[in-house]
Amino acid sequence: QVQLVESGGGLVQAGGSLRLSCAASGVTFSDYYMSWFRQAPGKERKFVAAIRWIAGNTYYEESVKGRFTISRDNSKNTLYLQMNNLEPEDTAVYYCGVKDYGSASWDYWGQGTQVTVSS
């Protein structure tokens, strides 16, 4: 069974940095994407960034371009999100997800990790 466990969230002042991790296990897809989504209070879950696991292609939501970097350690089956120049608007619960290349929707989600950016 697939398990995704996020970590690295916390409280940081505006302009600061955090690095989120997502440890994955049980993923059997041969070609798949992993991603970060976030959900702020009272709002829908929104896309942040994704990476095609094998090839390494990356994708970003416009507001985080130049500030966030998604990466992965293939040997450790771990996904990362380096977040720099954080803004209060980045405050949300951050979730990692995995999707088979041919799937129309995200197949699995982690439990989420809270990121709070103070002004």
mmCIF file of N, CA and C in Angstrom:
data_model
loop_
_atom_site.group_PDB
_atom_site.id
_atom_site.type_symbol
_atom_site.label_atom_id
_atom_site.label_comp_id
_atom_site.label_asym_id
_atom_site.label_seq_id
_atom_site.Cartn_x
_atom_site.Cartn_y
_atom_site.Cartn_z
ATOM 1 N N GLN A 1 0.831 -1.177 0.000
ATOM 2 C CA GLN A 1 0.000 0.000 0.000
ATOM 3 C C GLN A 1 0.880 1.246 0.000
ATOM 4 N N VAL A 2 0.414 2.284 -0.694
ATOM 5 C CA VAL A 2 1.160 3.517 -0.799
ATOM 6 C C VAL A 2 1.025 4.320 0.480
ATOM 7 N N GLN A 3 2.152 4.825 0.955
ATOM 8 C CA GLN A 3 2.168 5.737 2.086
ATOM 9 C C GLN A 3 3.005 6.958 1.745
ATOM 10 N N LEU A 4 2.489 8.124 2.076
ATOM 11 C CA LEU A 4 3.180 9.384 1.876
ATOM 12 C C LEU A 4 3.185 10.126 3.202
ATOM 13 N N VAL A 5 4.362 10.467 3.689
ATOM 14 C CA VAL A 5 4.485 11.108 4.990
ATOM 15 C C VAL A 5 5.251 12.409 4.841
ATOM 16 N N GLU A 6 4.550 13.524 5.041
ATOM 17 C CA GLU A 6 5.164 14.840 4.940
ATOM 18 C C GLU A 6 5.796 15.244 6.265
ATOM 19 N N SER A 7 6.826 16.065 6.173
ATOM 20 C CA SER A 7 7.459 16.632 7.350
ATOM 21 C C SER A 7 8.150 17.930 6.957
ATOM 22 N N GLY A 8 8.576 18.689 7.954
ATOM 23 C CA GLY A 8 9.343 19.895 7.706
ATOM 24 C C GLY A 8 8.587 21.194 7.842
ATOM 25 N N GLY A 9 7.285 21.121 8.065
ATOM 26 C CA GLY A 9 6.514 22.336 8.251
ATOM 27 C C GLY A 9 6.822 22.995 9.577
ATOM 28 N N GLY A 10 6.354 24.222 9.728
ATOM 29 C CA GLY A 10 6.587 24.945 10.957
ATOM 30 C C GLY A 10 6.218 26.395 10.823
ATOM 31 N N LEU A 11 6.658 27.175 11.801
ATOM 32 C CA LEU A 11 6.404 28.609 11.847
ATOM 33 C C LEU A 11 7.657 29.357 11.436
ATOM 34 N N VAL A 12 7.502 30.278 10.498
ATOM 35 C CA VAL A 12 8.634 31.047 10.010
ATOM 36 C C VAL A 12 8.178 32.471 9.720
ATOM 37 N N GLN A 13 9.080 33.420 9.867
ATOM 38 C CA GLN A 13 8.769 34.805 9.553
ATOM 39 C C GLN A 13 8.835 35.045 8.048
ATOM 40 N N ALA A 14 8.086 36.038 7.608
ATOM 41 C CA ALA A 14 8.121 36.413 6.201
ATOM 42 C C ALA A 14 9.559 36.656 5.752
ATOM 43 N N GLY A 15 9.880 36.133 4.572
ATOM 44 C CA GLY A 15 11.227 36.233 4.051
ATOM 45 C C GLY A 15 12.105 35.050 4.386
ATOM 46 N N GLY A 16 11.635 34.198 5.270
ATOM 47 C CA GLY A 16 12.392 33.037 5.679
ATOM 48 C C GLY A 16 12.223 31.860 4.743
ATOM 49 N N SER A 17 12.803 30.725 5.136
ATOM 50 C CA SER A 17 12.811 29.528 4.302
ATOM 51 C C SER A 17 12.422 28.297 5.097
ATOM 52 N N LEU A 18 11.856 27.333 4.397
ATOM 53 C CA LEU A 18 11.565 26.019 4.938
ATOM 54 C C LEU A 18 11.806 24.986 3.849
ATOM 55 N N ARG A 19 12.130 23.779 4.270
ATOM 56 C CA ARG A 19 12.271 22.668 3.346
ATOM 57 C C ARG A 19 11.346 21.544 3.778
ATOM 58 N N LEU A 20 10.374 21.240 2.941
ATOM 59 C CA LEU A 20 9.442 20.168 3.216
ATOM 60 C C LEU A 20 9.935 18.870 2.601
ATOM 61 N N SER A 21 9.626 17.765 3.259
ATOM 62 C CA SER A 21 9.969 16.446 2.759
ATOM 63 C C SER A 21 8.730 15.575 2.715
ATOM 64 N N CYS A 22 8.709 14.653 1.773
ATOM 65 C CA CYS A 22 7.646 13.668 1.684
ATOM 66 C C CYS A 22 8.286 12.315 1.417
ATOM 67 N N ALA A 23 8.230 11.446 2.406
ATOM 68 C CA ALA A 23 8.778 10.103 2.268
ATOM 69 C C ALA A 23 7.713 9.186 1.702
ATOM 70 N N ALA A 24 8.019 8.561 0.583
ATOM 71 C CA ALA A 24 7.070 7.701 -0.104
ATOM 72 C C ALA A 24 7.471 6.241 0.013
ATOM 73 N N SER A 25 6.465 5.392 0.104
ATOM 74 C CA SER A 25 6.701 3.951 0.099
ATOM 75 C C SER A 25 5.547 3.256 -0.606
ATOM 76 N N GLY A 26 5.831 2.130 -1.206
ATOM 77 C CA GLY A 26 4.803 1.327 -1.830
ATOM 78 C C GLY A 26 4.321 1.787 -3.192
ATOM 79 N N VAL A 27 5.003 2.758 -3.818
ATOM 80 C CA VAL A 27 4.609 3.233 -5.133
ATOM 81 C C VAL A 27 5.109 2.256 -6.184
ATOM 82 N N THR A 28 4.193 1.700 -6.952
ATOM 83 C CA THR A 28 4.551 0.684 -7.939
ATOM 84 C C THR A 28 4.391 1.157 -9.379
ATOM 85 N N PHE A 29 3.948 2.393 -9.596
ATOM 86 C CA PHE A 29 3.828 2.918 -10.951
ATOM 87 C C PHE A 29 5.200 2.982 -11.611
ATOM 88 N N SER A 30 5.257 2.726 -12.904
ATOM 89 C CA SER A 30 6.525 2.773 -13.618
ATOM 90 C C SER A 30 6.892 4.181 -14.063
ATOM 91 N N ASP A 31 5.902 5.015 -14.292
ATOM 92 C CA ASP A 31 6.103 6.402 -14.693
ATOM 93 C C ASP A 31 5.036 7.232 -14.006
ATOM 94 N N TYR A 32 5.435 8.165 -13.155
ATOM 95 C CA TYR A 32 4.447 8.865 -12.353
ATOM 96 C C TYR A 32 4.949 10.245 -11.956
ATOM 97 N N TYR A 33 4.018 11.042 -11.489
ATOM 98 C CA TYR A 33 4.311 12.367 -10.977
ATOM 99 C C TYR A 33 4.168 12.374 -9.465
ATOM 100 N N MET A 34 4.975 13.186 -8.825
ATOM 101 C CA MET A 34 4.726 13.534 -7.442
ATOM 102 C C MET A 34 4.584 15.043 -7.356
ATOM 103 N N SER A 35 3.853 15.495 -6.363
ATOM 104 C CA SER A 35 3.474 16.901 -6.336
ATOM 105 C C SER A 35 3.321 17.428 -4.921
ATOM 106 N N TRP A 36 3.251 18.751 -4.847
ATOM 107 C CA TRP A 36 2.860 19.451 -3.638
ATOM 108 C C TRP A 36 1.620 20.284 -3.928
ATOM 109 N N PHE A 37 0.634 20.136 -3.081
ATOM 110 C CA PHE A 37 -0.550 20.977 -3.079
ATOM 111 C C PHE A 37 -0.626 21.666 -1.727
ATOM 112 N N ARG A 38 -1.428 22.707 -1.647
ATOM 113 C CA ARG A 38 -1.624 23.367 -0.363
ATOM 114 C C ARG A 38 -3.069 23.816 -0.208
ATOM 115 N N GLN A 39 -3.493 23.894 1.031
ATOM 116 C CA GLN A 39 -4.854 24.289 1.332
ATOM 117 C C GLN A 39 -4.858 25.258 2.507
ATOM 118 N N ALA A 40 -5.269 26.484 2.235
ATOM 119 C CA ALA A 40 -5.400 27.495 3.270
ATOM 120 C C ALA A 40 -6.789 27.409 3.886
ATOM 121 N N PRO A 41 -6.962 27.919 5.106
ATOM 122 C CA PRO A 41 -8.279 27.862 5.754
ATOM 123 C C PRO A 41 -9.368 28.490 4.901
ATOM 124 N N GLY A 42 -10.457 27.766 4.724
ATOM 125 C CA GLY A 42 -11.586 28.269 3.972
ATOM 126 C C GLY A 42 -11.417 28.254 2.469
ATOM 127 N N LYS A 43 -10.321 27.679 1.971
ATOM 128 C CA LYS A 43 -10.075 27.654 0.545
ATOM 129 C C LYS A 43 -9.886 26.222 0.056
ATOM 130 N N GLU A 44 -9.974 26.067 -1.246
ATOM 131 C CA GLU A 44 -9.800 24.757 -1.850
ATOM 132 C C GLU A 44 -8.325 24.381 -1.922
ATOM 133 N N ARG A 45 -8.075 23.090 -2.068
ATOM 134 C CA ARG A 45 -6.714 22.621 -2.238
ATOM 135 C C ARG A 45 -6.211 23.022 -3.622
ATOM 136 N N LYS A 46 -5.026 23.627 -3.673
ATOM 137 C CA LYS A 46 -4.500 24.149 -4.914
ATOM 138 C C LYS A 46 -3.115 23.599 -5.225
ATOM 139 N N PHE A 47 -2.838 23.470 -6.494
ATOM 140 C CA PHE A 47 -1.564 22.974 -6.986
ATOM 141 C C PHE A 47 -0.438 23.944 -6.673
ATOM 142 N N VAL A 48 0.713 23.415 -6.276
ATOM 143 C CA VAL A 48 1.900 24.217 -6.022
ATOM 144 C C VAL A 48 3.019 23.861 -6.992
ATOM 145 N N ALA A 49 3.390 22.589 -7.037
ATOM 146 C CA ALA A 49 4.490 22.153 -7.884
ATOM 147 C C ALA A 49 4.403 20.656 -8.099
ATOM 148 N N ALA A 50 4.996 20.182 -9.188
ATOM 149 C CA ALA A 50 5.020 18.754 -9.477
ATOM 150 C C ALA A 50 6.310 18.395 -10.184
ATOM 151 N N ILE A 51 6.663 17.122 -10.113
ATOM 152 C CA ILE A 51 7.839 16.609 -10.792
ATOM 153 C C ILE A 51 7.533 15.227 -11.361
ATOM 154 N N ARG A 52 7.929 15.023 -12.595
ATOM 155 C CA ARG A 52 7.834 13.689 -13.183
ATOM 156 C C ARG A 52 9.012 12.894 -12.648
ATOM 157 N N TRP A 53 8.708 11.847 -11.911
ATOM 158 C CA TRP A 53 9.695 11.214 -11.054
ATOM 159 C C TRP A 53 10.943 10.744 -11.778
ATOM 160 N N ILE A 54 10.787 10.027 -12.857
ATOM 161 C CA ILE A 54 11.934 9.460 -13.558
ATOM 162 C C ILE A 54 12.658 10.517 -14.384
ATOM 163 N N ALA A 55 11.926 11.253 -15.199
ATOM 164 C CA ALA A 55 12.535 12.205 -16.123
ATOM 165 C C ALA A 55 12.995 13.489 -15.445
ATOM 166 N N GLY A 56 12.323 13.896 -14.375
ATOM 167 C CA GLY A 56 12.707 15.086 -13.644
ATOM 168 C C GLY A 56 12.075 16.385 -14.110
ATOM 169 N N ASN A 57 11.154 16.337 -15.059
ATOM 170 C CA ASN A 57 10.467 17.543 -15.498
ATOM 171 C C ASN A 57 9.730 18.174 -14.325
ATOM 172 N N THR A 58 9.796 19.493 -14.227
ATOM 173 C CA THR A 58 9.153 20.191 -13.119
ATOM 174 C C THR A 58 8.114 21.177 -13.606
ATOM 175 N N TYR A 59 7.143 21.445 -12.739
ATOM 176 C CA TYR A 59 6.032 22.333 -13.045
ATOM 177 C C TYR A 59 5.713 23.133 -11.785
ATOM 178 N N TYR A 60 5.391 24.419 -11.961
ATOM 179 C CA TYR A 60 5.142 25.297 -10.823
ATOM 180 C C TYR A 60 3.925 26.169 -11.041
ATOM 181 N N GLU A 61 3.215 26.427 -9.955
ATOM 182 C CA GLU A 61 2.182 27.439 -9.961
ATOM 183 C C GLU A 61 2.868 28.805 -10.049
ATOM 184 N N GLU A 62 2.246 29.739 -10.738
ATOM 185 C CA GLU A 62 2.890 31.001 -11.067
ATOM 186 C C GLU A 62 3.391 31.768 -9.840
ATOM 187 N N SER A 63 2.632 31.788 -8.773
ATOM 188 C CA SER A 63 2.988 32.601 -7.622
ATOM 189 C C SER A 63 4.218 32.105 -6.870
ATOM 190 N N VAL A 64 4.637 30.864 -7.110
ATOM 191 C CA VAL A 64 5.797 30.326 -6.402
ATOM 192 C C VAL A 64 7.031 30.216 -7.282
ATOM 193 N N LYS A 65 6.911 30.520 -8.550
ATOM 194 C CA LYS A 65 8.054 30.452 -9.457
ATOM 195 C C LYS A 65 9.158 31.387 -8.982
ATOM 196 N N GLY A 66 10.372 30.874 -8.956
ATOM 197 C CA GLY A 66 11.504 31.659 -8.504
ATOM 198 C C GLY A 66 11.721 31.631 -7.014
ATOM 199 N N ARG A 67 10.736 31.152 -6.264
ATOM 200 C CA ARG A 67 10.849 31.074 -4.812
ATOM 201 C C ARG A 67 10.915 29.632 -4.307
ATOM 202 N N PHE A 68 10.151 28.744 -4.937
ATOM 203 C CA PHE A 68 10.078 27.345 -4.512
ATOM 204 C C PHE A 68 10.796 26.468 -5.529
ATOM 205 N N THR A 69 11.399 25.395 -5.044
ATOM 206 C CA THR A 69 12.048 24.422 -5.905
ATOM 207 C C THR A 69 11.637 23.015 -5.489
ATOM 208 N N ILE A 70 11.077 22.264 -6.423
ATOM 209 C CA ILE A 70 10.715 20.883 -6.155
ATOM 210 C C ILE A 70 11.843 19.975 -6.638
ATOM 211 N N SER A 71 12.142 18.956 -5.871
ATOM 212 C CA SER A 71 13.195 18.015 -6.237
ATOM 213 C C SER A 71 12.904 16.667 -5.601
ATOM 214 N N ARG A 72 13.699 15.678 -5.967
ATOM 215 C CA ARG A 72 13.511 14.366 -5.376
ATOM 216 C C ARG A 72 14.839 13.648 -5.257
ATOM 217 N N ASP A 73 14.911 12.741 -4.300
ATOM 218 C CA ASP A 73 16.031 11.844 -4.130
ATOM 219 C C ASP A 73 15.521 10.460 -4.488
ATOM 220 N N ASN A 74 15.877 9.989 -5.662
ATOM 221 C CA ASN A 74 15.348 8.726 -6.159
ATOM 222 C C ASN A 74 15.712 7.550 -5.250
ATOM 223 N N SER A 75 16.942 7.545 -4.770
ATOM 224 C CA SER A 75 17.397 6.432 -3.950
ATOM 225 C C SER A 75 16.671 6.349 -2.615
ATOM 226 N N LYS A 76 16.226 7.490 -2.115
ATOM 227 C CA LYS A 76 15.526 7.535 -0.833
ATOM 228 C C LYS A 76 14.013 7.590 -0.979
ATOM 229 N N ASN A 77 13.532 7.653 -2.212
ATOM 230 C CA ASN A 77 12.099 7.788 -2.467
ATOM 231 C C ASN A 77 11.499 8.937 -1.668
ATOM 232 N N THR A 78 12.182 10.068 -1.721
ATOM 233 C CA THR A 78 11.758 11.229 -0.955
ATOM 234 C C THR A 78 11.618 12.437 -1.862
ATOM 235 N N LEU A 79 10.521 13.130 -1.709
ATOM 236 C CA LEU A 79 10.219 14.358 -2.433
ATOM 237 C C LEU A 79 10.493 15.549 -1.533
ATOM 238 N N TYR A 80 10.995 16.633 -2.118
ATOM 239 C CA TYR A 80 11.306 17.832 -1.355
ATOM 240 C C TYR A 80 10.648 19.059 -1.971
ATOM 241 N N LEU A 81 10.409 20.045 -1.135
ATOM 242 C CA LEU A 81 10.013 21.362 -1.601
ATOM 243 C C LEU A 81 10.808 22.390 -0.808
ATOM 244 N N GLN A 82 11.777 23.002 -1.468
ATOM 245 C CA GLN A 82 12.536 24.084 -0.869
ATOM 246 C C GLN A 82 11.769 25.379 -1.084
ATOM 247 N N MET A 83 11.411 26.042 -0.002
ATOM 248 C CA MET A 83 10.610 27.249 -0.055
ATOM 249 C C MET A 83 11.426 28.409 0.493
ATOM 250 N N ASN A 84 11.708 29.382 -0.367
ATOM 251 C CA ASN A 84 12.455 30.571 0.015
ATOM 252 C C ASN A 84 11.580 31.804 -0.122
ATOM 253 N N ASN A 85 11.994 32.871 0.541
ATOM 254 C CA ASN A 85 11.259 34.138 0.479
ATOM 255 C C ASN A 85 9.781 33.952 0.769
ATOM 256 N N LEU A 86 9.506 33.250 1.834
ATOM 257 C CA LEU A 86 8.125 32.933 2.178
ATOM 258 C C LEU A 86 7.319 34.184 2.503
ATOM 259 N N GLU A 87 6.054 34.137 2.138
ATOM 260 C CA GLU A 87 5.115 35.222 2.352
ATOM 261 C C GLU A 87 3.948 34.727 3.198
ATOM 262 N N PRO A 88 3.268 35.627 3.914
ATOM 263 C CA PRO A 88 2.105 35.189 4.689
ATOM 264 C C PRO A 88 1.068 34.445 3.858
ATOM 265 N N GLU A 89 0.961 34.787 2.592
ATOM 266 C CA GLU A 89 0.014 34.125 1.701
ATOM 267 C C GLU A 89 0.370 32.667 1.428
ATOM 268 N N ASP A 90 1.576 32.258 1.778
ATOM 269 C CA ASP A 90 1.980 30.862 1.633
ATOM 270 C C ASP A 90 1.483 29.992 2.778
ATOM 271 N N THR A 91 0.917 30.597 3.794
ATOM 272 C CA THR A 91 0.415 29.849 4.947
ATOM 273 C C THR A 91 -0.673 28.873 4.510
ATOM 274 N N ALA A 92 -0.484 27.599 4.828
ATOM 275 C CA ALA A 92 -1.420 26.554 4.419
ATOM 276 C C ALA A 92 -0.936 25.224 4.965
ATOM 277 N N VAL A 93 -1.800 24.228 4.845
ATOM 278 C CA VAL A 93 -1.371 22.853 5.028
ATOM 279 C C VAL A 93 -0.868 22.356 3.681
ATOM 280 N N TYR A 94 0.337 21.831 3.660
ATOM 281 C CA TYR A 94 0.949 21.350 2.433
ATOM 282 C C TYR A 94 0.864 19.838 2.365
ATOM 283 N N TYR A 95 0.387 19.340 1.237
ATOM 284 C CA TYR A 95 0.198 17.918 1.016
ATOM 285 C C TYR A 95 1.046 17.446 -0.153
ATOM 286 N N CYS A 96 1.599 16.260 -0.046
ATOM 287 C CA CYS A 96 2.226 15.656 -1.208
ATOM 288 C C CYS A 96 1.289 14.625 -1.812
ATOM 289 N N GLY A 97 1.389 14.466 -3.113
ATOM 290 C CA GLY A 97 0.541 13.530 -3.822
ATOM 291 C C GLY A 97 1.322 12.758 -4.861
ATOM 292 N N VAL A 98 0.746 11.662 -5.317
ATOM 293 C CA VAL A 98 1.351 10.861 -6.374
ATOM 294 C C VAL A 98 0.275 10.489 -7.380
ATOM 295 N N LYS A 99 0.642 10.498 -8.656
ATOM 296 C CA LYS A 99 -0.294 10.207 -9.725
ATOM 297 C C LYS A 99 0.394 9.399 -10.805
ATOM 298 N N ASP A 100 -0.203 8.296 -11.179
ATOM 299 C CA ASP A 100 0.282 7.532 -12.310
ATOM 300 C C ASP A 100 0.233 8.394 -13.561
ATOM 301 N N TYR A 101 1.171 8.194 -14.461
ATOM 302 C CA TYR A 101 1.251 9.000 -15.677
ATOM 303 C C TYR A 101 -0.069 9.010 -16.444
ATOM 304 N N GLY A 102 -0.731 7.879 -16.502
ATOM 305 C CA GLY A 102 -1.967 7.776 -17.255
ATOM 306 C C GLY A 102 -3.232 8.062 -16.476
ATOM 307 N N SER A 103 -3.103 8.448 -15.221
ATOM 308 C CA SER A 103 -4.265 8.717 -14.388
ATOM 309 C C SER A 103 -4.776 10.129 -14.594
ATOM 310 N N ALA A 104 -6.087 10.278 -14.545
ATOM 311 C CA ALA A 104 -6.714 11.580 -14.725
ATOM 312 C C ALA A 104 -6.745 12.407 -13.443
ATOM 313 N N SER A 105 -6.487 11.782 -12.322
ATOM 314 C CA SER A 105 -6.520 12.472 -11.046
ATOM 315 C C SER A 105 -5.414 11.948 -10.142
ATOM 316 N N TRP A 106 -5.178 12.655 -9.052
ATOM 317 C CA TRP A 106 -4.147 12.249 -8.112
ATOM 318 C C TRP A 106 -4.608 11.048 -7.311
ATOM 319 N N ASP A 107 -3.772 10.036 -7.280
ATOM 320 C CA ASP A 107 -4.153 8.742 -6.732
ATOM 321 C C ASP A 107 -4.004 8.641 -5.223
ATOM 322 N N TYR A 108 -2.990 9.287 -4.670
ATOM 323 C CA TYR A 108 -2.703 9.163 -3.251
ATOM 324 C C TYR A 108 -2.275 10.502 -2.675
ATOM 325 N N TRP A 109 -2.577 10.672 -1.393
ATOM 326 C CA TRP A 109 -2.217 11.889 -0.662
ATOM 327 C C TRP A 109 -1.597 11.550 0.670
ATOM 328 N N GLY A 110 -0.715 12.415 1.126
ATOM 329 C CA GLY A 110 -0.204 12.314 2.478
ATOM 330 C C GLY A 110 -1.123 13.010 3.455
ATOM 331 N N GLN A 111 -0.706 13.061 4.706
ATOM 332 C CA GLN A 111 -1.544 13.633 5.759
ATOM 333 C C GLN A 111 -1.432 15.148 5.864
ATOM 334 N N GLY A 112 -0.402 15.715 5.282
ATOM 335 C CA GLY A 112 -0.206 17.145 5.291
ATOM 336 C C GLY A 112 0.712 17.624 6.400
ATOM 337 N N THR A 113 1.341 18.764 6.171
ATOM 338 C CA THR A 113 2.170 19.407 7.178
ATOM 339 C C THR A 113 1.892 20.906 7.154
ATOM 340 N N GLN A 114 1.752 21.495 8.331
ATOM 341 C CA GLN A 114 1.357 22.894 8.450
ATOM 342 C C GLN A 114 2.540 23.825 8.246
ATOM 343 N N VAL A 115 2.344 24.816 7.394
ATOM 344 C CA VAL A 115 3.313 25.891 7.203
ATOM 345 C C VAL A 115 2.632 27.197 7.570
ATOM 346 N N THR A 116 3.212 27.925 8.510
ATOM 347 C CA THR A 116 2.670 29.203 8.929
ATOM 348 C C THR A 116 3.738 30.270 8.775
ATOM 349 N N VAL A 117 3.416 31.305 8.018
ATOM 350 C CA VAL A 117 4.342 32.403 7.762
ATOM 351 C C VAL A 117 3.788 33.650 8.420
ATOM 352 N N SER A 118 4.511 34.186 9.361
ATOM 353 C CA SER A 118 4.071 35.365 10.090
ATOM 354 C C SER A 118 4.644 36.628 9.466
ATOM 355 N N SER A 119 3.933 37.728 9.634
ATOM 356 C CA SER A 119 4.375 39.014 9.134
ATOM 357 C C SER A 119 4.926 39.888 10.241
#
